[in-house]
Short mmCIF file of C-alpha atoms (C1' of nucleotides) in Angstrom, two decimals:
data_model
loop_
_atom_site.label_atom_id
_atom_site.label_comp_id
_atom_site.label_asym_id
_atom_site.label_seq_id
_atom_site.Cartn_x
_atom_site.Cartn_y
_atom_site.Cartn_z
CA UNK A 47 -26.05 -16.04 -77.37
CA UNK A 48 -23.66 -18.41 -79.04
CA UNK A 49 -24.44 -17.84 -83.08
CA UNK A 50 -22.02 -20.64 -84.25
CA UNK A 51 -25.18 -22.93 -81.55
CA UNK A 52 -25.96 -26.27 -83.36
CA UNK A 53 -28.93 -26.71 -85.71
CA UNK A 54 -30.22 -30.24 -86.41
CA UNK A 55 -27.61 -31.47 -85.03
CA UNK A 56 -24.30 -30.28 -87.57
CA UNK A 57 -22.73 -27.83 -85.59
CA UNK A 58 -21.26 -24.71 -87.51
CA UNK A 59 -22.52 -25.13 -90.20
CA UNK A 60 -23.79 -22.69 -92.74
CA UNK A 61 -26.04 -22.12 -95.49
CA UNK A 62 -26.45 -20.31 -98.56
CA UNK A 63 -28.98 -18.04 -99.72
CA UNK A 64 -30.98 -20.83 -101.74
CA UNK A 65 -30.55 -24.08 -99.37
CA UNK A 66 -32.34 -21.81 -96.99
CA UNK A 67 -35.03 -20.91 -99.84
CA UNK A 68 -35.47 -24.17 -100.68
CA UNK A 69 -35.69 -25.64 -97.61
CA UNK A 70 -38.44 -22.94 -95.71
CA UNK A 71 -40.46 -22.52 -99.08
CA UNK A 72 -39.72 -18.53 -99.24
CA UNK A 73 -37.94 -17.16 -102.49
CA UNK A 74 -34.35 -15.56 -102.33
CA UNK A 75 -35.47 -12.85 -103.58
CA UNK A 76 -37.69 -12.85 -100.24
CA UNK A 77 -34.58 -13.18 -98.24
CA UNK A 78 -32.73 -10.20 -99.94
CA UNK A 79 -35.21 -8.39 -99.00
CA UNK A 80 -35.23 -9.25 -95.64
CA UNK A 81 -31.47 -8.58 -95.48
CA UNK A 82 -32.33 -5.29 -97.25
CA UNK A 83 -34.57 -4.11 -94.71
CA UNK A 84 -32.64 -5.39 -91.80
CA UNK A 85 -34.94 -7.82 -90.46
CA UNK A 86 -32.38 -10.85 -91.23
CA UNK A 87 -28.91 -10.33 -91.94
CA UNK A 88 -26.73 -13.25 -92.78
CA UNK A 89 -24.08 -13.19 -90.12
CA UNK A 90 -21.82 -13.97 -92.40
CA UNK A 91 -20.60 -13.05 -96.24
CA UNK A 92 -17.86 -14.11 -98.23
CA UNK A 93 -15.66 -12.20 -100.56
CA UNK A 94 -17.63 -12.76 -103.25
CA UNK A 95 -20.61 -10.97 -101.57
CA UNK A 96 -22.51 -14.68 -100.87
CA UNK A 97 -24.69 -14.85 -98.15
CA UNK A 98 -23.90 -17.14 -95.51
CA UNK A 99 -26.41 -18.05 -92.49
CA UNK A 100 -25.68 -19.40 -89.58
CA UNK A 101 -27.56 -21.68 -86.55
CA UNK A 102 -29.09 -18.59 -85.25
CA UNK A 103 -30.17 -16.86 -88.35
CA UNK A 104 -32.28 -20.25 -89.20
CA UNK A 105 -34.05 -19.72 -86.17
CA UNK A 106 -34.44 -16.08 -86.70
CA UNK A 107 -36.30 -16.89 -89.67
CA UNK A 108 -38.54 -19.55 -88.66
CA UNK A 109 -39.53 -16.92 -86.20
CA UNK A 110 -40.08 -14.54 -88.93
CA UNK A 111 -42.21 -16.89 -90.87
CA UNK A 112 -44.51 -17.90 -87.71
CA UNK A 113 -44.95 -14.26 -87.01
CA UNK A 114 -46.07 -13.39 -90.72
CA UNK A 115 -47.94 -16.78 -90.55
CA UNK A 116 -50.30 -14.63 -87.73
CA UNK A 117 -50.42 -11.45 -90.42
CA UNK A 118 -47.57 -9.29 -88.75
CA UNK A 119 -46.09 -6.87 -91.13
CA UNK A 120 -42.15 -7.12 -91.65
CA UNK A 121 -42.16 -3.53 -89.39
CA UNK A 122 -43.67 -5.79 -86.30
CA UNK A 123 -41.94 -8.57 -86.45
CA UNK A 124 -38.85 -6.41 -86.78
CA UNK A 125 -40.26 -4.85 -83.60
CA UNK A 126 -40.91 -7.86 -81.38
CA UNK A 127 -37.69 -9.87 -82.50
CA UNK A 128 -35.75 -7.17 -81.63
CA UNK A 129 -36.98 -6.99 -78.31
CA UNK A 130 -39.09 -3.21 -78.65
CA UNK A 131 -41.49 -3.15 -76.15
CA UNK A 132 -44.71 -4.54 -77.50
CA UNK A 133 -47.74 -5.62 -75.80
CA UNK A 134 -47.67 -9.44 -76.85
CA UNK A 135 -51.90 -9.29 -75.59
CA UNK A 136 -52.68 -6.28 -77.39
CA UNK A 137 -50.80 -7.71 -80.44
CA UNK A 138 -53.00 -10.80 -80.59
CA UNK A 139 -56.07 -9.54 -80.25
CA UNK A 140 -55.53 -6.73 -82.82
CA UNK A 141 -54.34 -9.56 -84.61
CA UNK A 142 -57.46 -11.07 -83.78
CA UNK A 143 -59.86 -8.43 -84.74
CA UNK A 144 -58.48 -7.96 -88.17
CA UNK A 145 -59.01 -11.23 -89.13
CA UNK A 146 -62.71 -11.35 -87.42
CA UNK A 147 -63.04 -8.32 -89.68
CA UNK A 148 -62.29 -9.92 -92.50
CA UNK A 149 -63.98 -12.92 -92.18
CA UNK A 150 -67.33 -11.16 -91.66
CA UNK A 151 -66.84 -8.80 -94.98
CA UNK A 152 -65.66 -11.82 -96.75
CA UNK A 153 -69.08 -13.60 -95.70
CA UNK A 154 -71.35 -10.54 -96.95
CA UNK A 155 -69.11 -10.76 -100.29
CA UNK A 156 -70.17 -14.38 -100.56
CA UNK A 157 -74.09 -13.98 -99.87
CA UNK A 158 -73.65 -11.00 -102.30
CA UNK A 159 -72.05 -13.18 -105.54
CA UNK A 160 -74.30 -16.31 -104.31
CA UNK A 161 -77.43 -14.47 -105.40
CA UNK A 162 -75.84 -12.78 -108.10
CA UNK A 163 -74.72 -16.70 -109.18
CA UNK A 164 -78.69 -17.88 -108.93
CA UNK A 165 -79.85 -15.08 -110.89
CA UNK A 166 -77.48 -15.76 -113.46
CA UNK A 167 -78.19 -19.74 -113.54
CA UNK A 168 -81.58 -18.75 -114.15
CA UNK A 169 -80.44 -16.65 -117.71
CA UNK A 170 -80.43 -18.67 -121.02
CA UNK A 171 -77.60 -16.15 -121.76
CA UNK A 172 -75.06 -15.14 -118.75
CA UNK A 173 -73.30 -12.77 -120.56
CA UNK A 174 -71.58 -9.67 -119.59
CA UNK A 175 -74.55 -7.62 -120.65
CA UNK A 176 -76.74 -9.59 -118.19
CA UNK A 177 -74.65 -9.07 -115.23
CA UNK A 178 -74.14 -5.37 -115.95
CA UNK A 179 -78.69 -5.62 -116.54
CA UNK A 180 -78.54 -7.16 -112.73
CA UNK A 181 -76.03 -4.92 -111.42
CA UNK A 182 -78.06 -1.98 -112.76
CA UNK A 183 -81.40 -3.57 -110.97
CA UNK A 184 -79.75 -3.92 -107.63
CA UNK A 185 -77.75 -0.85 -107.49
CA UNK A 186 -81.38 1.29 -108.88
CA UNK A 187 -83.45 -0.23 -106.15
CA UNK A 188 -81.17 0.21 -103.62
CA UNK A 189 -80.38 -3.41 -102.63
CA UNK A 190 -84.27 -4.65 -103.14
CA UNK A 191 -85.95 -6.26 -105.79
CA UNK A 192 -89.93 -6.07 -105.77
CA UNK A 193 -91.76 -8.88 -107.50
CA UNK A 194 -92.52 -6.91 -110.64
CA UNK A 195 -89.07 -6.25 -110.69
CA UNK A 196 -87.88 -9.73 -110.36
CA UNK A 197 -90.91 -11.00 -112.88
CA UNK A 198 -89.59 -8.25 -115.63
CA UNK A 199 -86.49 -9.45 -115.81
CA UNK A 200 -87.74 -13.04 -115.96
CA UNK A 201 -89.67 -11.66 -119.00
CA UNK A 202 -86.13 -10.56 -120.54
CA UNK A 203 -84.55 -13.44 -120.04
CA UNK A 204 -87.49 -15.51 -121.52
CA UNK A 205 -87.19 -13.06 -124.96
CA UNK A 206 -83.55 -13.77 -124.92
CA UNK A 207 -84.00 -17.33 -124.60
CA UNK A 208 -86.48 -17.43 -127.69
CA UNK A 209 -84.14 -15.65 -129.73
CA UNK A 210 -81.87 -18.60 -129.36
CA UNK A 211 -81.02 -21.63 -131.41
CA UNK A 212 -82.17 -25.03 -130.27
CA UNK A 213 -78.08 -25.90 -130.78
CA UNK A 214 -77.41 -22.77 -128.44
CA UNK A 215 -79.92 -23.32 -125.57
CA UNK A 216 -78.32 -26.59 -125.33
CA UNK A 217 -74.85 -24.92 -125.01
CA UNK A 218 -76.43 -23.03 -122.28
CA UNK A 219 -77.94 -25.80 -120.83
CA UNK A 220 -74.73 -27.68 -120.76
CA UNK A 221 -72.93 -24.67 -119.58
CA UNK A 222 -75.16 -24.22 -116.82
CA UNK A 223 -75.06 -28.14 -115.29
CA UNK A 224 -71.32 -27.60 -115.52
CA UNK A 225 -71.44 -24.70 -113.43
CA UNK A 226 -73.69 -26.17 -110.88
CA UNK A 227 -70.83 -28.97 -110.78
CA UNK A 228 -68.02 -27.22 -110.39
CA UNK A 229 -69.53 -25.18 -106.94
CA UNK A 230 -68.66 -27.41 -103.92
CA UNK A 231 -71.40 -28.94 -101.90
CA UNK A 232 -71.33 -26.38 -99.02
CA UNK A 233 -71.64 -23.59 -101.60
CA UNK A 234 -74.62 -25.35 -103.99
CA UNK A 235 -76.93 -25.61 -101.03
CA UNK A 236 -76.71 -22.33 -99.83
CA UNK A 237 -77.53 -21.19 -103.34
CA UNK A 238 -80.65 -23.35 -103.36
CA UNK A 239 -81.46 -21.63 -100.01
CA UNK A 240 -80.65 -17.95 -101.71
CA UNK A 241 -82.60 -19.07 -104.56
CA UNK A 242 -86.03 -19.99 -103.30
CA UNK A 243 -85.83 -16.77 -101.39
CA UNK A 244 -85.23 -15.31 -104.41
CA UNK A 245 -88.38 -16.74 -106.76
CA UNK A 246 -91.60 -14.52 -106.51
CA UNK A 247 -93.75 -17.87 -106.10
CA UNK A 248 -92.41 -17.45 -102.48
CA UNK A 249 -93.70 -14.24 -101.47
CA UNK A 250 -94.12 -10.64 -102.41
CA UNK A 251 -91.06 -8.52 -102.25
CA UNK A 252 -88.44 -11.09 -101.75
CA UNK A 253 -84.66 -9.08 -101.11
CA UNK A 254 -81.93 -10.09 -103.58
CA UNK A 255 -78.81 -8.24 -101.00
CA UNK B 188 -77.86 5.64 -126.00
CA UNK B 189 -78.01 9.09 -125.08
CA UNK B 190 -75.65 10.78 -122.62
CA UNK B 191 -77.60 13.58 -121.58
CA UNK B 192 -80.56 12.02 -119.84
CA UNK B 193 -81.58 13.01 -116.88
CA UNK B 194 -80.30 11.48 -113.69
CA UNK B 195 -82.43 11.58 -110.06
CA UNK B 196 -84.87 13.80 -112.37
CA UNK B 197 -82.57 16.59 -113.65
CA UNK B 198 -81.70 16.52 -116.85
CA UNK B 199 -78.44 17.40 -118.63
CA UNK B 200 -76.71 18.33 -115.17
CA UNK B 201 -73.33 17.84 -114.54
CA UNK B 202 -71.07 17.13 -111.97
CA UNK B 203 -68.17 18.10 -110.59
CA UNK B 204 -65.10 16.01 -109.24
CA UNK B 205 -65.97 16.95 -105.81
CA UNK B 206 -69.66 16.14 -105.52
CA UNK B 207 -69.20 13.03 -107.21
CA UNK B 208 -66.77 12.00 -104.67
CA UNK B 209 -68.87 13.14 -101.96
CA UNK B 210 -72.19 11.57 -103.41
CA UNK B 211 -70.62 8.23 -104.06
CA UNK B 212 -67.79 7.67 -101.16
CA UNK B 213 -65.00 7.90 -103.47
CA UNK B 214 -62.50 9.98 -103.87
CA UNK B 215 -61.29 12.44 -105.68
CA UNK B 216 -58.20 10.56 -106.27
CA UNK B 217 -59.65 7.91 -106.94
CA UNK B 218 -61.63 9.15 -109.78
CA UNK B 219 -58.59 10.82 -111.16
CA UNK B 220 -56.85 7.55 -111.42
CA UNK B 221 -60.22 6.17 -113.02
CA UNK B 222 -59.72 8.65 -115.59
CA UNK B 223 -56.03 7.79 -116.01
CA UNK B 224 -56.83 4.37 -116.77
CA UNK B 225 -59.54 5.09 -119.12
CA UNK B 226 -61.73 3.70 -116.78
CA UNK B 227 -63.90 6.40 -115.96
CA UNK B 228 -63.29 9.76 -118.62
CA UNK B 229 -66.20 12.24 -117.99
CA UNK B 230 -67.81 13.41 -121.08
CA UNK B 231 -67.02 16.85 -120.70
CA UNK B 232 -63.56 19.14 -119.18
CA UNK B 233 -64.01 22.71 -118.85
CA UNK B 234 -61.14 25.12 -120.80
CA UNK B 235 -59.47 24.85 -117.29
CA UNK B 236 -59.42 21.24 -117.63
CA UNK B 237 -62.09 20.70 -115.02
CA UNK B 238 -64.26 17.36 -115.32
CA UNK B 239 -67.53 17.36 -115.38
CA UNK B 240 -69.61 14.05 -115.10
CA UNK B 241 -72.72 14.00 -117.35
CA UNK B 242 -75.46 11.38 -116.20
CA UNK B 243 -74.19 8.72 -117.90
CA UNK B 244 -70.99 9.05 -116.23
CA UNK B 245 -72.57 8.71 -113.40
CA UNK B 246 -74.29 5.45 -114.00
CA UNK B 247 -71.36 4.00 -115.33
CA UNK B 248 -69.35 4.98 -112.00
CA UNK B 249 -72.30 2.98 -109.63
CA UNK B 250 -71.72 -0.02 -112.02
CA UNK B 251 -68.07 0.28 -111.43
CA UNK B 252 -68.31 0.44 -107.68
CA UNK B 253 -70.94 -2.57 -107.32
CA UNK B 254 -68.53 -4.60 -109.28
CA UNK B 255 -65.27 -3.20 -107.28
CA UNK B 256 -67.49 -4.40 -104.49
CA UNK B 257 -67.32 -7.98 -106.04
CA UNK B 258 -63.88 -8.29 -105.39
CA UNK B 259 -62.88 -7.75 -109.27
CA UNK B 260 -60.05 -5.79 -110.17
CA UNK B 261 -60.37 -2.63 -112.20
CA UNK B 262 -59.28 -3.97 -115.41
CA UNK B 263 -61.61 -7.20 -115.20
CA UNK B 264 -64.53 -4.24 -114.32
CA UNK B 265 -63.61 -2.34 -117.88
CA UNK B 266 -63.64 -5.53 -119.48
CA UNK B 267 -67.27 -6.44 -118.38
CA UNK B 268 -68.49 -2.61 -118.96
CA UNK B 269 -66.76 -2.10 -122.29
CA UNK B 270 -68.65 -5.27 -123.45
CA UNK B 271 -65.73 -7.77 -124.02
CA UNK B 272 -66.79 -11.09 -124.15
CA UNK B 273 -67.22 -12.35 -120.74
CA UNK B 274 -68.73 -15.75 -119.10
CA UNK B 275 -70.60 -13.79 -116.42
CA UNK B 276 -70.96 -17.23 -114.47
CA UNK B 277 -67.49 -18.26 -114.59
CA UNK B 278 -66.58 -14.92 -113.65
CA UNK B 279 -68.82 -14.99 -110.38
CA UNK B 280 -67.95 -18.12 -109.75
CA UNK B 281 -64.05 -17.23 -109.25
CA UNK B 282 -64.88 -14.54 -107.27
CA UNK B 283 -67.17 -16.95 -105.08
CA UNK B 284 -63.76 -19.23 -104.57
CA UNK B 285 -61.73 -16.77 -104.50
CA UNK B 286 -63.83 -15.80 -101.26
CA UNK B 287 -64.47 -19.34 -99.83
CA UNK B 288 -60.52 -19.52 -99.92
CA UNK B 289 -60.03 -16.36 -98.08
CA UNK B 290 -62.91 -17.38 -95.12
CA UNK B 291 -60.58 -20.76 -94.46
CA UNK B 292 -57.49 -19.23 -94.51
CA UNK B 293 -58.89 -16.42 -91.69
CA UNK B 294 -60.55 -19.46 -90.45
CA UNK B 295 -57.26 -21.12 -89.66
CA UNK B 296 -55.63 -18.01 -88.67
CA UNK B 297 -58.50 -17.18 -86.02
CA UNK B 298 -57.55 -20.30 -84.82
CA UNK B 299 -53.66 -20.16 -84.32
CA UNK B 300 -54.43 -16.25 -82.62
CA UNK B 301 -57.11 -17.81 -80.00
CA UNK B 302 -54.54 -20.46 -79.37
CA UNK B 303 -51.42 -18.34 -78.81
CA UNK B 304 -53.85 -15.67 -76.82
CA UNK B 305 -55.09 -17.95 -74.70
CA UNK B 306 -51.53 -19.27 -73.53
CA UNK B 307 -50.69 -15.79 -73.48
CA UNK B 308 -53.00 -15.30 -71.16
CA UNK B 309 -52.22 -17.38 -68.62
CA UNK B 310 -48.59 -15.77 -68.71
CA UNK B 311 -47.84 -13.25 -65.98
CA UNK B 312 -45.85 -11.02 -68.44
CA UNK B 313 -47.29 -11.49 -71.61
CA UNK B 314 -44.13 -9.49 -73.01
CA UNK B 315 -42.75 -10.40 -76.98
CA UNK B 316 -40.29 -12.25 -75.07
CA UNK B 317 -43.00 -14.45 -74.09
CA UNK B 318 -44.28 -14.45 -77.66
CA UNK B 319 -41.15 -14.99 -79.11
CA UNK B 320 -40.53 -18.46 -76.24
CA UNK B 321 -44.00 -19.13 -77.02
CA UNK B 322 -43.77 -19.90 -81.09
CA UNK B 323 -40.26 -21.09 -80.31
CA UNK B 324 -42.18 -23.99 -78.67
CA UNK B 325 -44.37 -24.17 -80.95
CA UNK B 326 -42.48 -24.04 -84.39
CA UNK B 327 -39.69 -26.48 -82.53
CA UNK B 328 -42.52 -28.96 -82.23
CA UNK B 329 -44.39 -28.77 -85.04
CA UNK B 330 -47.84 -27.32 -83.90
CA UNK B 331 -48.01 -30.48 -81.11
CA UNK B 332 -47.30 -29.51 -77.70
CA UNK B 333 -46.89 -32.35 -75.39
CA UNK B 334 -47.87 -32.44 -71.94
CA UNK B 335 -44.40 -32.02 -70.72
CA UNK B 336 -43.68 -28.70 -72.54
CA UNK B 337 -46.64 -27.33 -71.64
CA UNK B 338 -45.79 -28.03 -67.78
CA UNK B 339 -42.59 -26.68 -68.36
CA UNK B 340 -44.02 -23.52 -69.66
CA UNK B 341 -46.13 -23.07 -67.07
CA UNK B 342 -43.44 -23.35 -64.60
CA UNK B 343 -41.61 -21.02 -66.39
CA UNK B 344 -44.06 -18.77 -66.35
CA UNK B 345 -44.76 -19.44 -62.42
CA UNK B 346 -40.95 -18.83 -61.99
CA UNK B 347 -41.44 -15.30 -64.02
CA UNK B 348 -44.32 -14.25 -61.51
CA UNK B 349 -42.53 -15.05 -58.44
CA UNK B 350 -39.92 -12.49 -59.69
CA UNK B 351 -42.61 -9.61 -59.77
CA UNK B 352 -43.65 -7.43 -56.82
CA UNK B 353 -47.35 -7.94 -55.59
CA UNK B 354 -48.45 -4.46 -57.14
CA UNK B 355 -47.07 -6.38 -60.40
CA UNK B 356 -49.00 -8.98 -60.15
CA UNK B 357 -52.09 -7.05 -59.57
CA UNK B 358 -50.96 -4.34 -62.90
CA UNK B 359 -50.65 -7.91 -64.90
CA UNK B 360 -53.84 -9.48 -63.67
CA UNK B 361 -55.84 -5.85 -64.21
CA UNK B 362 -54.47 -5.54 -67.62
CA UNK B 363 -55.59 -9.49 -68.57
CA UNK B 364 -59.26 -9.15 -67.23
CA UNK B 365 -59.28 -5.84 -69.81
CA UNK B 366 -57.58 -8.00 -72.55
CA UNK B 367 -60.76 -10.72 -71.72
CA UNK B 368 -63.59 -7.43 -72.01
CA UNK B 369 -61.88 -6.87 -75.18
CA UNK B 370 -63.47 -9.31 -76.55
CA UNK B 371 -66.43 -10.22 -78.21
CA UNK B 372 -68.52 -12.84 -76.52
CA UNK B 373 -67.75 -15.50 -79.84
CA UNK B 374 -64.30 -15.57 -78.93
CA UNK B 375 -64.55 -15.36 -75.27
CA UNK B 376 -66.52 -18.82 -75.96
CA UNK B 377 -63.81 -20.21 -78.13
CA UNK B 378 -60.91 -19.07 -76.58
CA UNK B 379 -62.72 -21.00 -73.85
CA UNK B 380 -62.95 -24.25 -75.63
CA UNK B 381 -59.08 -23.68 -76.54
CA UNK B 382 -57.88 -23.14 -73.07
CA UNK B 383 -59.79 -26.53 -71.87
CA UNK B 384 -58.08 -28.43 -74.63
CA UNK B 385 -54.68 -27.24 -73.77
CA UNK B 386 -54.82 -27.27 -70.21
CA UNK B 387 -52.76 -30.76 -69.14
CA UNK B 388 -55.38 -32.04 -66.79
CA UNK B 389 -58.00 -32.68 -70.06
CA UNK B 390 -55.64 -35.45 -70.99
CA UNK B 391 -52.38 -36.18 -72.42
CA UNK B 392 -50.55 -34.47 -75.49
CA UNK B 393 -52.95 -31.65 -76.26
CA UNK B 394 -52.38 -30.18 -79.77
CA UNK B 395 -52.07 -26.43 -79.66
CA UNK B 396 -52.65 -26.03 -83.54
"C1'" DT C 5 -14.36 -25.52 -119.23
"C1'" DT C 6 -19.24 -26.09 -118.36
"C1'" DG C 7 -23.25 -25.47 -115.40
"C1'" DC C 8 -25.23 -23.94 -111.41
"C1'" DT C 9 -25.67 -20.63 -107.93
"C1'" DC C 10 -24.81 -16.39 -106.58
"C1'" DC C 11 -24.60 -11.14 -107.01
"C1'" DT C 12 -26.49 -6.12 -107.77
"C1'" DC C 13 -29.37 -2.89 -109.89
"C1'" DA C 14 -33.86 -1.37 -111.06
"C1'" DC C 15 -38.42 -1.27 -112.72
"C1'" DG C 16 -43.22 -3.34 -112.03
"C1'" DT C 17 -47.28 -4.71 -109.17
"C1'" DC C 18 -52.35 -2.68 -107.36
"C1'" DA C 19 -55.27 1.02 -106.26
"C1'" DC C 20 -54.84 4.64 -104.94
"C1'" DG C 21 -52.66 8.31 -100.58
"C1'" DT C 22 -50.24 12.27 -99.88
"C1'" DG C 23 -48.11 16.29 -100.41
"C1'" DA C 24 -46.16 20.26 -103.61
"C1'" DG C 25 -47.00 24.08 -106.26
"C1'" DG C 26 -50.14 26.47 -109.04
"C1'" DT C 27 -54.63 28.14 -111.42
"C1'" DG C 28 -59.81 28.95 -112.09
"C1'" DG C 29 -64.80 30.04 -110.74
"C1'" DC C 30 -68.58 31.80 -107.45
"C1'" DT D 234 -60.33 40.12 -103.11
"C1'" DT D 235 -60.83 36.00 -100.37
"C1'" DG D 236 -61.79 31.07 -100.01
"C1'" DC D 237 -62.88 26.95 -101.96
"C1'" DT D 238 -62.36 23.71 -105.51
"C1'" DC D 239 -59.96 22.35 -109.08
"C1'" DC D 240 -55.57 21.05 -111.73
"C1'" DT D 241 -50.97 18.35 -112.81
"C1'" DC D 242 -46.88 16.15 -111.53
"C1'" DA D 243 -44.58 12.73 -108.89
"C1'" DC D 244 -43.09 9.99 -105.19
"C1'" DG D 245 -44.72 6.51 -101.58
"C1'" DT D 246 -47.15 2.22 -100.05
"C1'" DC D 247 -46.24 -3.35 -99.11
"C1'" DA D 248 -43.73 -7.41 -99.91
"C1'" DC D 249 -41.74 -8.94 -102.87
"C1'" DG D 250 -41.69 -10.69 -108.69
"C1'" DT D 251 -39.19 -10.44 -112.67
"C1'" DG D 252 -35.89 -9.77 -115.75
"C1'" DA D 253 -31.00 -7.79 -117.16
"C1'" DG D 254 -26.30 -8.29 -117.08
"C1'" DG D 255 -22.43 -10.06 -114.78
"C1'" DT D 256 -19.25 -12.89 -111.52
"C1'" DG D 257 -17.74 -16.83 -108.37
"C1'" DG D 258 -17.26 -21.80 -106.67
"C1'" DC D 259 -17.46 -27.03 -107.16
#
DNA sequence: TTGCTCCTCACGTCACGTGAGGTGGC
DNA sequence: TTGCTCCTCACGTCACGTGAGGTGGC
């Protein structure tokens, strides 16, 4: 392997520590610590201590960066770039798995804080204390709200309202329409979906989680 | 409020460290470094400095749990449980985009690793050398693989099982019907629909990623 | 000579994990 | 008296971020 190879066509040529930065979108500081850890190491310094990288460090870390683009820690890329014996399948599909993982927990996270959101949208006053009131509900009943349940806290929220201003429950009001905005299309009919599952008129026993 | 009611029907119990890690999936460390952070302090230590968790604790650790399960971050949990001022909505609602962003990103990802397995696949010896040749391609071309490459690749990759003994071949080819079993049957189907769109016969200039 | 870029420490992040070494209660 | 559970340090994790304080090259 020829390290002084041609990149983009200027032959030789060098670069330092932040034309590199600048020009892959990683921070120096990111490529000190590469050159810390050993995973890139400028091939060349001068007597100042400045990094110098040549051809074939540019490519070494545009390899890096496609490799952590597919979640690879720093330790496995180290590993496959420097030729350990890895199992390029196995890699992939662990690879593969994680992120399946991930995708399905994220999912159950989002059904979770979509009803959470409806309940809320449905209190005059969405305050900490209201959260913590639904939090306590869901987490009591084990993940199941009866209708009495649901109709009790309706009740609550109904005192709470009355104790209001006419000036305040038009804050709310306002409030509210602004949060509906602000949730993207995909995510506001979903919560329409969550939300008639979640209104007693629909059925006895209707599950929140 | 008072923090000697009864919790699960006995009143004024306690609990220890330990059980409350067992009874809750936590542990012990973990409530330890609640404590440290104020989080968490159980109402009562023993003259040996032992905690014990009054009922109240208790409660107060389930709240903290169903909001760590949220996605919020132990200081935005004591905020909401030590009453600060919070917009309950707004605070849901970050967590919901928070979570949409995280499903697109693995989206994308899931995407690039069905791509590169399914190439991978087709290799003989799906070593990291063949990874490493493999994103080389890919990152030189900017995610568009043209025909041409993707002939050449497969030549190469023809050349590389001529090279291999016929109890090789059949190692390679046992090992890549296990990699397929591997898998679940949703990305069997899509790894599927990615190997048609790459292969050159579907048309000309097939994009990769 | 002035900026700009570069350098090396070195602590901080986030939510704990993981020992080390020692003491208390059934 | 033996286990078991508990305790307090205190460093490690992962991939850098963020200053502090100082030097080199166009």
């Amino acid at each position: 392997v020829n390290a002084t190879a041609a990149v983009d066509g200027e032959p030789d040529r060098t670069w330092r520590v932040g034309e590199l930065a600048d020009r892959t979108g990683v921070t120096v500081r990111a490529l000190h610590h590469y050159h810390e850890i050993g995973l890139l190491v400028p091939s060349l310094r001068s007597h100042a201590g400045h990094r110098y990288y040549s051809g074939a460090d540019v490519r070494r870390l545009h390899r890096i960066l496609a490799l952590r683009g597919f979640g690879l820690s720093l330790a496995e890329i180290g590993q496959v770039l420097d030729g350990v014996e890895v199992d390029a399948r196995e890699l992939i599909r662990h690879q593969l798995d994680q992120v399946d993982e991930r995708i399905a927990t994220a999912h159950r996270l989002r059904h979770s804080l979509l009803g959470v959101l409806g309940a809320l949208d449905q209190s005059a006053e969405p305050s900490a204390a209201q959260l913590i009131e639904l939090i306590e509900v869901m987490t009591t009943v084990e993940t199941q709200l009866t209708r009495e349940q649901f109709e009790q806290m309706a009740e609550n929220r109904r005192k709470a309202a009355e104790a209001l201003s006419p000036d305040q429950l038009a804050e709310m009001n306002r409030r509210r329409s602004q949060s509906m905005e602000q949730l993207s299309a995909e995510q506001r009919t979903e919560m329409q979906r969550r939300r008639s599952a979640l209104m007693p008129h629909g059925g006895d026993g209707p599950a929140v989680f």
